[in-house]
PDB file of C-alpha atoms in Angstrom:
ATOM      1  CA  MET A   1       4.703  16.131 -41.847  1.00 50.00           C
ATOM      2  CA  LEU A   2       5.745  12.892 -40.287  1.00 56.00           C
ATOM      3  CA  GLU A   3       4.136  10.907 -43.157  1.00 57.00           C
ATOM      4  CA  GLU A   4       6.261  12.952 -45.469  1.00 59.00           C
ATOM      5  CA  LEU A   5       9.324  11.967 -43.732  1.00 57.00           C
ATOM      6  CA  ALA A   6       8.266   8.425 -43.395  1.00 56.00           C
ATOM      7  CA  ARG A   7       7.182   8.113 -46.984  1.00 60.00           C
ATOM      8  CA  THR A   8       4.216   6.165 -46.139  1.00 72.00           C
ATOM      9  CA  THR A   9       0.743   6.378 -44.536  1.00 72.00           C
ATOM     10  CA  LEU A  10       0.546   6.397 -40.776  1.00 57.00           C
ATOM     11  CA  LEU A  11      -2.949   7.156 -40.118  1.00 61.00           C
ATOM     12  CA  LEU A  12      -6.246   6.021 -41.690  1.00 66.00           C
ATOM     13  CA  ARG A  13      -8.589   8.940 -41.823  1.00 64.00           C
ATOM     14  CA  SER A  14     -12.435   8.889 -41.767  1.00 62.00           C
ATOM     15  CA  THR A  15     -15.233  11.304 -40.969  1.00 58.00           C
ATOM     16  CA  ARG A  16     -15.595   9.536 -37.360  1.00 57.00           C
ATOM     17  CA  ARG A  17     -12.192   8.557 -36.261  1.00 60.00           C
ATOM     18  CA  LEU A  18      -8.511   8.320 -36.873  1.00 60.00           C
ATOM     19  CA  SER A  19      -6.602   4.908 -36.617  1.00 66.00           C
ATOM     20  CA  LEU A  20      -2.921   3.637 -36.995  1.00 62.00           C
ATOM     21  CA  THR A  21      -1.873   1.876 -40.086  1.00 73.00           C
ATOM     22  CA  PRO A  22       0.452  -1.071 -39.282  1.00 72.00           C
ATOM     23  CA  ALA A  23       3.357   1.267 -40.334  1.00 66.00           C
ATOM     24  CA  GLY A  24       2.020   3.951 -37.958  1.00 59.00           C
ATOM     25  CA  ALA A  25       1.896   1.426 -35.239  1.00 57.00           C
ATOM     26  CA  GLN A  26       5.405   0.542 -35.802  1.00 68.00           C
ATOM     27  CA  HIS A  27       6.630   4.141 -35.888  1.00 55.00           C
ATOM     28  CA  VAL A  28       4.774   4.728 -32.499  1.00 49.00           C
ATOM     29  CA  ALA A  29       6.611   1.748 -30.986  1.00 52.00           C
ATOM     30  CA  THR A  30      10.075   2.924 -32.295  1.00 58.00           C
ATOM     31  CA  TRP A  31       9.440   6.584 -31.193  1.00 51.00           C
ATOM     32  CA  ARG A  32       8.402   5.141 -27.798  1.00 49.00           C
ATOM     33  CA  GLU A  33      11.648   3.126 -27.240  1.00 52.00           C
ATOM     34  CA  VAL A  34      13.606   6.410 -28.365  1.00 46.00           C
ATOM     35  CA  LEU A  35      11.795   8.452 -25.676  1.00 44.00           C
ATOM     36  CA  LEU A  36      12.736   5.874 -23.097  1.00 45.00           C
ATOM     37  CA  LYS A  37      16.207   5.749 -24.173  1.00 51.00           C
ATOM     38  CA  LEU A  38      16.452   9.585 -23.829  1.00 47.00           C
ATOM     39  CA  ASP A  39      14.826   9.476 -20.563  1.00 52.00           C
ATOM     40  CA  ASP A  40      17.451   6.843 -19.493  1.00 50.00           C
ATOM     41  CA  ILE A  41      20.259   9.198 -20.602  1.00 50.00           C
ATOM     42  CA  GLY A  42      18.840  12.004 -18.671  1.00 52.00           C
ATOM     43  CA  ALA A  43      18.543   9.962 -15.740  1.00 49.00           C
ATOM     44  CA  GLU A  44      22.096   8.662 -15.898  1.00 49.00           C
ATOM     45  CA  ARG A  45      23.404  12.266 -16.287  1.00 49.00           C
ATOM     46  CA  ASP A  46      21.354  13.485 -13.310  1.00 48.00           C
ATOM     47  CA  ASP A  47      21.593  10.692 -10.937  1.00 44.00           C
ATOM     48  CA  THR A  48      25.345   9.676 -11.280  1.00 48.00           C
ATOM     49  CA  ALA A  49      26.056  11.531  -8.036  1.00 55.00           C
ATOM     50  CA  LEU A  50      22.938  10.127  -6.412  1.00 65.00           C
ATOM     51  CA  GLY A  51      21.549  13.761  -6.328  1.00 74.00           C
ATOM     52  CA  GLY A  52      17.914  15.004  -7.165  1.00 85.00           C
ATOM     53  CA  GLU A  53      14.436  14.006  -5.838  1.00 90.00           C
ATOM     54  CA  VAL A  54      12.632  10.772  -5.244  1.00 93.00           C
ATOM     55  CA  VAL A  55       8.947  10.823  -4.957  1.00 94.00           C
ATOM     56  CA  PHE A  56       7.144   7.865  -3.185  1.00 96.00           C
ATOM     57  CA  THR A  57       3.568   7.190  -2.114  1.00 96.00           C
ATOM     58  CA  ALA A  58       2.150   5.008   0.715  1.00 96.00           C
ATOM     59  CA  SER A  59      -1.150   4.876   2.648  1.00 95.00           C
ATOM     60  CA  GLU A  60      -1.394   7.486   5.371  1.00 94.00           C
ATOM     61  CA  LEU A  61      -1.009   5.654   8.587  1.00 94.00           C
ATOM     62  CA  PHE A  62       1.233   2.696   7.200  1.00 96.00           C
ATOM     63  CA  GLY A  63       3.434   5.609   5.637  1.00 95.00           C
ATOM     64  CA  ARG A  64       3.714   7.577   8.886  1.00 95.00           C
ATOM     65  CA  LEU A  65       4.078   4.605  11.180  1.00 94.00           C
ATOM     66  CA  ALA A  66       6.334   2.139   9.144  1.00 95.00           C
ATOM     67  CA  VAL A  67       7.560   3.810   6.074  1.00 96.00           C
ATOM     68  CA  MET A  68       8.793   7.309   7.158  1.00 96.00           C
ATOM     69  CA  PRO A  69      11.303   5.848   9.722  1.00 95.00           C
ATOM     70  CA  VAL A  70      12.867   3.933   7.062  1.00 96.00           C
ATOM     71  CA  VAL A  71      12.898   6.964   4.612  1.00 96.00           C
ATOM     72  CA  GLU A  72      14.550   9.142   7.180  1.00 96.00           C
ATOM     73  CA  GLN A  73      17.212   6.501   7.645  1.00 95.00           C
ATOM     74  CA  PHE A  74      17.768   6.701   3.912  1.00 95.00           C
ATOM     75  CA  MET A  75      17.993  10.388   3.963  1.00 94.00           C
ATOM     76  CA  GLN A  76      20.605  10.369   6.590  1.00 94.00           C
ATOM     77  CA  LYS A  77      22.598   8.100   4.585  1.00 93.00           C
ATOM     78  CA  HIS A  78      22.187  10.210   1.388  1.00 93.00           C
ATOM     79  CA  PRO A  79      22.132  13.682   2.426  1.00 92.00           C
ATOM     80  CA  GLU A  80      22.454  14.814  -1.379  1.00 92.00           C
ATOM     81  CA  ILE A  81      18.986  13.320  -2.099  1.00 93.00           C
ATOM     82  CA  SER A  82      15.692  14.951  -1.199  1.00 93.00           C
ATOM     83  CA  VAL A  83      12.513  12.889  -0.827  1.00 95.00           C
ATOM     84  CA  ARG A  84       8.786  14.011  -1.333  1.00 95.00           C
ATOM     85  CA  ALA A  85       6.163  11.649   0.257  1.00 96.00           C
ATOM     86  CA  ILE A  86       2.606  11.428  -0.840  1.00 96.00           C
ATOM     87  CA  LEU A  87       0.687   9.804   2.172  1.00 95.00           C
ATOM     88  CA  ASP A  88      -2.850   9.253   0.802  1.00 92.00           C
ATOM     89  CA  ASN A  89      -5.350   6.457   1.282  1.00 90.00           C
ATOM     90  CA  ARG A  90      -6.131   6.538  -2.431  1.00 89.00           C
ATOM     91  CA  ILE A  91      -4.322   4.733  -5.230  1.00 89.00           C
ATOM     92  CA  VAL A  92      -1.748   7.110  -6.705  1.00 90.00           C
ATOM     93  CA  SER A  93      -0.839   6.722 -10.193  1.00 88.00           C
ATOM     94  CA  LEU A  94       2.862   6.382 -10.680  1.00 89.00           C
ATOM     95  CA  VAL A  95       2.710   7.359 -14.462  1.00 82.00           C
ATOM     96  CA  GLY A  96      -0.014   9.993 -14.208  1.00 85.00           C
ATOM     97  CA  GLU A  97       1.277  11.893 -11.006  1.00 87.00           C
ATOM     98  CA  GLY A  98       5.102  11.716 -11.527  1.00 87.00           C
ATOM     99  CA  VAL A  99       5.734   9.127  -8.605  1.00 92.00           C
ATOM    100  CA  ASP A 100       8.797   6.984  -8.632  1.00 93.00           C
ATOM    101  CA  VAL A 101       7.897   4.334  -5.975  1.00 95.00           C
ATOM    102  CA  ALA A 102       4.771   3.080  -4.263  1.00 96.00           C
ATOM    103  CA  ILE A 103       4.413   0.989  -1.144  1.00 96.00           C
ATOM    104  CA  ARG A 104       1.288  -0.819  -1.382  1.00 95.00           C
ATOM    105  CA  LEU A 105      -0.497  -3.068   1.021  1.00 94.00           C
ATOM    106  CA  ALA A 106      -2.830  -5.362  -1.301  1.00 90.00           C
ATOM    107  CA  HIS A 107      -2.971  -8.286  -3.679  1.00 88.00           C
ATOM    108  CA  LEU A 108      -1.783  -6.409  -6.839  1.00 85.00           C
ATOM    109  CA  PRO A 109      -3.529  -6.766 -10.286  1.00 80.00           C
ATOM    110  CA  ASP A 110      -1.445  -7.728 -13.343  1.00 72.00           C
ATOM    111  CA  SER A 111       0.235  -4.602 -14.584  1.00 77.00           C
ATOM    112  CA  THR A 112       3.496  -3.295 -16.577  1.00 83.00           C
ATOM    113  CA  LEU A 113       4.891  -2.107 -13.119  1.00 87.00           C
ATOM    114  CA  THR A 114       7.461  -3.983 -11.353  1.00 92.00           C
ATOM    115  CA  ALA A 115       6.552  -5.249  -7.924  1.00 94.00           C
ATOM    116  CA  ILE A 116       8.836  -6.731  -5.101  1.00 95.00           C
ATOM    117  CA  ARG A 117       7.173  -8.250  -2.329  1.00 96.00           C
ATOM    118  CA  ILE A 118       8.691  -7.063   1.133  1.00 96.00           C
ATOM    119  CA  GLY A 119       6.380  -8.780   3.583  1.00 96.00           C
ATOM    120  CA  GLN A 120       2.858  -8.880   4.974  1.00 95.00           C
ATOM    121  CA  VAL A 121       0.500  -7.354   7.511  1.00 95.00           C
ATOM    122  CA  ARG A 122      -2.223  -9.083   9.366  1.00 95.00           C
ATOM    123  CA  VAL A 123      -5.627  -8.053  10.356  1.00 95.00           C
ATOM    124  CA  VAL A 124      -6.075  -7.814  14.100  1.00 96.00           C
ATOM    125  CA  TYR A 125      -9.234  -7.381  16.173  1.00 97.00           C
ATOM    126  CA  CYS A 126      -8.653  -5.983  19.585  1.00 97.00           C
ATOM    127  CA  ALA A 127     -10.071  -4.047  22.538  1.00 98.00           C
ATOM    128  CA  SER A 128      -8.767  -2.613  25.751  1.00 98.00           C
ATOM    129  CA  PRO A 129      -8.544  -4.884  28.847  1.00 98.00           C
ATOM    130  CA  GLU A 130     -10.911  -2.535  30.774  1.00 97.00           C
ATOM    131  CA  TYR A 131     -13.650  -2.866  27.937  1.00 97.00           C
ATOM    132  CA  LEU A 132     -13.225  -6.873  27.821  1.00 97.00           C
ATOM    133  CA  GLU A 133     -13.295  -7.113  31.773  1.00 97.00           C
ATOM    134  CA  VAL A 134     -16.709  -5.395  31.612  1.00 96.00           C
ATOM    135  CA  HIS A 135     -18.262  -7.086  28.477  1.00 96.00           C
ATOM    136  CA  GLY A 136     -16.299 -10.318  28.198  1.00 96.00           C
ATOM    137  CA  ARG A 137     -14.529 -11.586  25.233  1.00 96.00           C
ATOM    138  CA  PRO A 138     -16.116 -12.555  21.907  1.00 95.00           C
ATOM    139  CA  GLU A 139     -15.506 -16.276  21.251  1.00 94.00           C
ATOM    140  CA  VAL A 140     -17.021 -16.443  17.814  1.00 93.00           C
ATOM    141  CA  VAL A 141     -17.900 -14.009  15.030  1.00 94.00           C
ATOM    142  CA  ARG A 142     -21.514 -13.977  16.082  1.00 93.00           C
ATOM    143  CA  ASP A 143     -20.531 -12.714  19.403  1.00 95.00           C
ATOM    144  CA  LEU A 144     -19.840  -9.307  17.963  1.00 95.00           C
ATOM    145  CA  GLU A 145     -23.564  -8.786  17.564  1.00 93.00           C
ATOM    146  CA  ARG A 146     -23.707  -8.146  21.446  1.00 94.00           C
ATOM    147  CA  HIS A 147     -20.619  -5.944  21.678  1.00 96.00           C
ATOM    148  CA  MET A 148     -19.761  -2.353  20.830  1.00 96.00           C
ATOM    149  CA  CYS A 149     -17.688  -2.261  17.725  1.00 96.00           C
ATOM    150  CA  ILE A 150     -15.928   0.800  16.362  1.00 96.00           C
ATOM    151  CA  GLY A 151     -15.837   1.331  12.579  1.00 94.00           C
ATOM    152  CA  LEU A 152     -13.836   3.216  10.055  1.00 91.00           C
ATOM    153  CA  SER A 153     -16.464   5.015   8.215  1.00 83.00           C
ATOM    154  CA  ALA A 154     -17.949   8.657   7.975  1.00 72.00           C
ATOM    155  CA  ASP A 155     -21.270   7.913   6.888  1.00 76.00           C
ATOM    156  CA  SER A 156     -22.546   4.385   8.043  1.00 78.00           C
ATOM    157  CA  ASP A 157     -23.301   2.644  11.178  1.00 80.00           C
ATOM    158  CA  ALA A 158     -22.031  -0.945   9.615  1.00 86.00           C
ATOM    159  CA  GLU A 159     -19.181  -2.122   7.839  1.00 90.00           C
ATOM    160  CA  LEU A 160     -17.656  -5.324   6.375  1.00 92.00           C
ATOM    161  CA  TRP A 161     -14.922  -7.128   8.405  1.00 94.00           C
ATOM    162  CA  PRO A 162     -12.861  -9.826   6.760  1.00 93.00           C
ATOM    163  CA  PHE A 163     -12.656 -13.093   8.605  1.00 93.00           C
ATOM    164  CA  ARG A 164     -11.172 -16.464   7.692  1.00 86.00           C
ATOM    165  CA  ALA A 165     -13.713 -18.832   5.916  1.00 70.00           C
ATOM    166  CA  ALA A 166     -14.938 -21.909   7.794  1.00 58.00           C
ATOM    167  CA  ALA A 167     -13.179 -24.927   7.040  1.00 46.00           C
ATOM    168  CA  GLU A 168     -16.049 -26.619   5.150  1.00 40.00           C
ATOM    169  CA  HIS A 169     -16.093 -23.567   2.783  1.00 42.00           C
ATOM    170  CA  LYS A 170     -13.847 -23.143  -0.207  1.00 44.00           C
ATOM    171  CA  GLY A 171     -11.967 -19.813  -0.519  1.00 45.00           C
ATOM    172  CA  SER A 172      -9.540 -17.799   1.480  1.00 56.00           C
ATOM    173  CA  GLY A 173     -11.980 -15.700   3.461  1.00 68.00           C
ATOM    174  CA  ARG A 174     -15.351 -14.004   3.992  1.00 85.00           C
ATOM    175  CA  SER A 175     -16.746 -10.729   4.834  1.00 88.00           C
ATOM    176  CA  VAL A 176     -19.210 -10.215   7.846  1.00 91.00           C
ATOM    177  CA  ARG A 177     -21.257  -7.183   8.180  1.00 92.00           C
ATOM    178  CA  VAL A 178     -20.605  -5.743  11.636  1.00 93.00           C
ATOM    179  CA  GLN A 179     -22.858  -3.096  13.248  1.00 92.00           C
ATOM    180  CA  THR A 180     -20.849  -0.261  14.637  1.00 92.00           C
ATOM    181  CA  ARG A 181     -21.990   1.954  17.648  1.00 91.00           C
ATOM    182  CA  LEU A 182     -19.176   4.432  16.858  1.00 93.00           C
ATOM    183  CA  SER A 183     -18.000   5.196  13.331  1.00 93.00           C
ATOM    184  CA  VAL A 184     -14.983   7.395  12.675  1.00 92.00           C
ATOM    185  CA  SER A 185     -13.473   8.532   9.440  1.00 90.00           C
ATOM    186  CA  ASN A 186      -9.838   8.252  10.597  1.00 91.00           C
ATOM    187  CA  GLN A 187      -8.177   4.992  11.642  1.00 93.00           C
ATOM    188  CA  ALA A 188      -5.783   6.770  14.315  1.00 94.00           C
ATOM    189  CA  ALA A 189      -9.049   8.112  15.944  1.00 95.00           C
ATOM    190  CA  VAL A 190     -10.479   4.593  15.733  1.00 96.00           C
ATOM    191  CA  ILE A 191      -7.582   3.155  17.914  1.00 97.00           C
ATOM    192  CA  ASP A 192      -7.620   6.076  20.185  1.00 97.00           C
ATOM    193  CA  ALA A 193     -11.317   5.106  21.025  1.00 97.00           C
ATOM    194  CA  ALA A 194     -10.433   1.514  21.539  1.00 97.00           C
ATOM    195  CA  LEU A 195      -7.575   2.585  24.045  1.00 98.00           C
ATOM    196  CA  ARG A 196     -10.222   4.479  26.048  1.00 97.00           C
ATOM    197  CA  GLY A 197     -12.270   1.342  26.308  1.00 97.00           C
ATOM    198  CA  GLN A 198     -15.112   2.301  23.852  1.00 96.00           C
ATOM    199  CA  GLY A 199     -15.146  -1.157  22.036  1.00 97.00           C
ATOM    200  CA  ILE A 200     -13.623  -3.728  19.633  1.00 98.00           C
ATOM    201  CA  ILE A 201     -11.983  -2.470  16.444  1.00 97.00           C
ATOM    202  CA  CYS A 202     -10.480  -4.251  13.212  1.00 96.00           C
ATOM    203  CA  ALA A 203      -6.983  -2.898  12.649  1.00 96.00           C
ATOM    204  CA  GLN A 204      -3.851  -3.888  10.834  1.00 95.00           C
ATOM    205  CA  SER A 205      -1.001  -5.294  12.800  1.00 95.00           C
ATOM    206  CA  TYR A 206       1.598  -2.365  12.162  1.00 95.00           C
ATOM    207  CA  GLN A 207      -1.128   0.003  13.632  1.00 96.00           C
ATOM    208  CA  VAL A 208      -1.597  -1.724  16.883  1.00 97.00           C
ATOM    209  CA  VAL A 209       1.588  -3.680  17.557  1.00 96.00           C
ATOM    210  CA  ASP A 210       2.983  -1.439  20.228  1.00 96.00           C
ATOM    211  CA  HIS A 211      -0.294  -1.324  22.093  1.00 97.00           C
ATOM    212  CA  LEU A 212      -0.506  -5.194  22.064  1.00 97.00           C
ATOM    213  CA  VAL A 213       2.946  -5.698  23.325  1.00 96.00           C
ATOM    214  CA  ALA A 214       2.469  -3.031  26.159  1.00 96.00           C
ATOM    215  CA  GLY A 215      -0.918  -4.611  27.059  1.00 96.00           C
ATOM    216  CA  ARG A 216      -3.042  -1.464  26.354  1.00 98.00           C
ATOM    217  CA  LEU A 217      -4.914  -3.565  23.775  1.00 98.00           C
ATOM    218  CA  VAL A 218      -5.861  -7.282  23.654  1.00 97.00           C
ATOM    219  CA  SER A 219      -6.194  -9.418  20.555  1.00 96.00           C
ATOM    220  CA  VAL A 220      -9.578 -11.252  20.362  1.00 96.00           C
ATOM    221  CA  LEU A 221     -10.902 -13.667  17.566  1.00 94.00           C
ATOM    222  CA  ALA A 222      -7.312 -14.345  16.417  1.00 93.00           C
ATOM    223  CA  GLU A 223      -8.418 -17.994  15.236  1.00 92.00           C
ATOM    224  CA  VAL A 224     -10.696 -16.404  12.605  1.00 92.00           C
ATOM    225  CA  SER A 225      -8.537 -13.548  11.299  1.00 92.00           C
ATOM    226  CA  PRO A 226      -8.113 -13.816   7.667  1.00 92.00           C
ATOM    227  CA  ALA A 227      -4.990 -14.341   5.668  1.00 91.00           C
ATOM    228  CA  PRO A 228      -2.318 -11.635   5.754  1.00 93.00           C
ATOM    229  CA  VAL A 229      -2.235  -8.957   3.175  1.00 94.00           C
ATOM    230  CA  PRO A 230       0.958  -8.762   1.088  1.00 96.00           C
ATOM    231  CA  ALA A 231       3.183  -5.814   1.137  1.00 96.00           C
ATOM    232  CA  HIS A 232       4.941  -4.524  -2.139  1.00 96.00           C
ATOM    233  CA  VAL A 233       7.307  -1.982  -3.537  1.00 96.00           C
ATOM    234  CA  VAL A 234       5.954  -0.978  -6.843  1.00 95.00           C
ATOM    235  CA  PHE A 235       7.804   0.959  -9.552  1.00 92.00           C
ATOM    236  CA  GLN A 236       8.581   1.499 -13.247  1.00 88.00           C
ATOM    237  CA  ALA A 237      11.530  -0.647 -14.116  1.00 83.00           C
ATOM    238  CA  ASN A 238      12.728   1.744 -16.764  1.00 78.00           C
ATOM    239  CA  ARG A 239      12.886   4.586 -14.464  1.00 70.00           C
ATOM    240  CA  ALA A 240      14.733   2.705 -11.668  1.00 62.00           C
ATOM    241  CA  LYS A 241      17.737   1.398 -13.249  1.00 64.00           C
ATOM    242  CA  ARG A 242      20.399   3.647 -11.671  1.00 69.00           C
ATOM    243  CA  GLY A 243      21.026   6.739  -9.414  1.00 86.00           C
ATOM    244  CA  ALA A 244      18.882   8.004  -6.726  1.00 90.00           C
ATOM    245  CA  ARG A 245      15.681   6.076  -7.628  1.00 91.00           C
ATOM    246  CA  ARG A 246      17.679   2.654  -7.507  1.00 92.00           C
ATOM    247  CA  ALA A 247      19.422   3.568  -4.192  1.00 93.00           C
ATOM    248  CA  PHE A 248      15.899   4.475  -2.642  1.00 95.00           C
ATOM    249  CA  ILE A 249      14.335   1.349  -3.834  1.00 95.00           C
ATOM    250  CA  GLU A 250      17.244  -0.989  -2.627  1.00 95.00           C
ATOM    251  CA  HIS A 251      16.970   0.774   0.718  1.00 96.00           C
ATOM    252  CA  ILE A 252      13.167   0.537   1.143  1.00 95.00           C
ATOM    253  CA  VAL A 253      13.090  -3.239   0.055  1.00 96.00           C
ATOM    254  CA  THR A 254      15.895  -4.170   2.489  1.00 96.00           C
ATOM    255  CA  ASP A 255      14.980  -2.058   5.499  1.00 96.00           C
ATOM    256  CA  LEU A 256      11.172  -2.094   5.148  1.00 96.00           C
ATOM    257  CA  LYS A 257      11.262  -5.935   4.851  1.00 96.00           C
ATOM    258  CA  ARG A 258      13.188  -6.086   8.025  1.00 95.00           C
ATOM    259  CA  GLU A 259      10.829  -3.734   9.786  1.00 94.00           C
ATOM    260  CA  LEU A 260       7.839  -5.900   8.704  1.00 95.00           C
ATOM    261  CA  GLN A 261       9.587  -9.004   9.855  1.00 95.00           C
ATOM    262  CA  ARG A 262      10.234  -7.240  13.329  1.00 95.00           C
ATOM    263  CA  ILE A 263       6.387  -6.242  13.510  1.00 94.00           C
ATOM    264  CA  GLU A 264       5.445  -9.842  12.585  1.00 93.00           C
ATOM    265  CA  ALA A 265       7.663 -11.159  15.231  1.00 94.00           C
ATOM    266  CA  ARG A 266       6.505  -8.988  17.924  1.00 93.00           C
ATOM    267  CA  LEU A 267       2.845  -9.748  17.512  1.00 91.00           C
ATOM    268  CA  PRO A 268       1.574 -11.595  20.637  1.00 86.00           C
ATOM    269  CA  GLY A 269       0.789 -15.338  19.823  1.00 73.00           C
ATOM    270  CA  GLN A 270       3.084 -15.304  16.593  1.00 61.00           C
TER     271      GLN A 270
END
């Protein structure tokens, strides 16, 4: 029927497959633009008054500790907007799962999504002062072999911890296989174990900054910690031009950037 309307061949047919003709490819591109414009018109109509729902995703602990307080401030400012949070440690697809915004801690691959860098998080190795008083401080990475280390794993007694590469080697970092006496599948439980003096952990700055400032945990091996990991707000540009989504993104970019800067400034030794 489409070929009758277009008065040209849109598909090449064989016994094995279908493929687009040049005219067919042009039609696909044109209809895609039309659908995007229709979506924009619907968004403009629905979001003029900043109503509706915004769906965002972030990793579980980062979302709980750093993102949710910022989101709650946004909701107080815009009581007409509802928010649905997907806090999950897997990579949630924006396109495939109907998500408006993702907050990701990673070096991002090239993609058609728009990403705004809002800061960074650091890797921190730390233990309780009581543990270090009994077992001493590790001075070099190799010292971890004689220490009790706590890992984030459900099925292994070892894991790879990132460290800064030695000056004589090129590259930004290296990974060292660390034997773990205790392995736990939940990072919050890993931190709890460290607070109880069970060993040394590898954590991210936002996870332990309050404990470091209060002296409940002490940083070790800071001189060989790897380069910080960037934090980004990621979204589809065509779905964030106006209304609730745009207001949410602007708030998250501004306030979460401020929060990450605050965490960075509070880290001992920074």
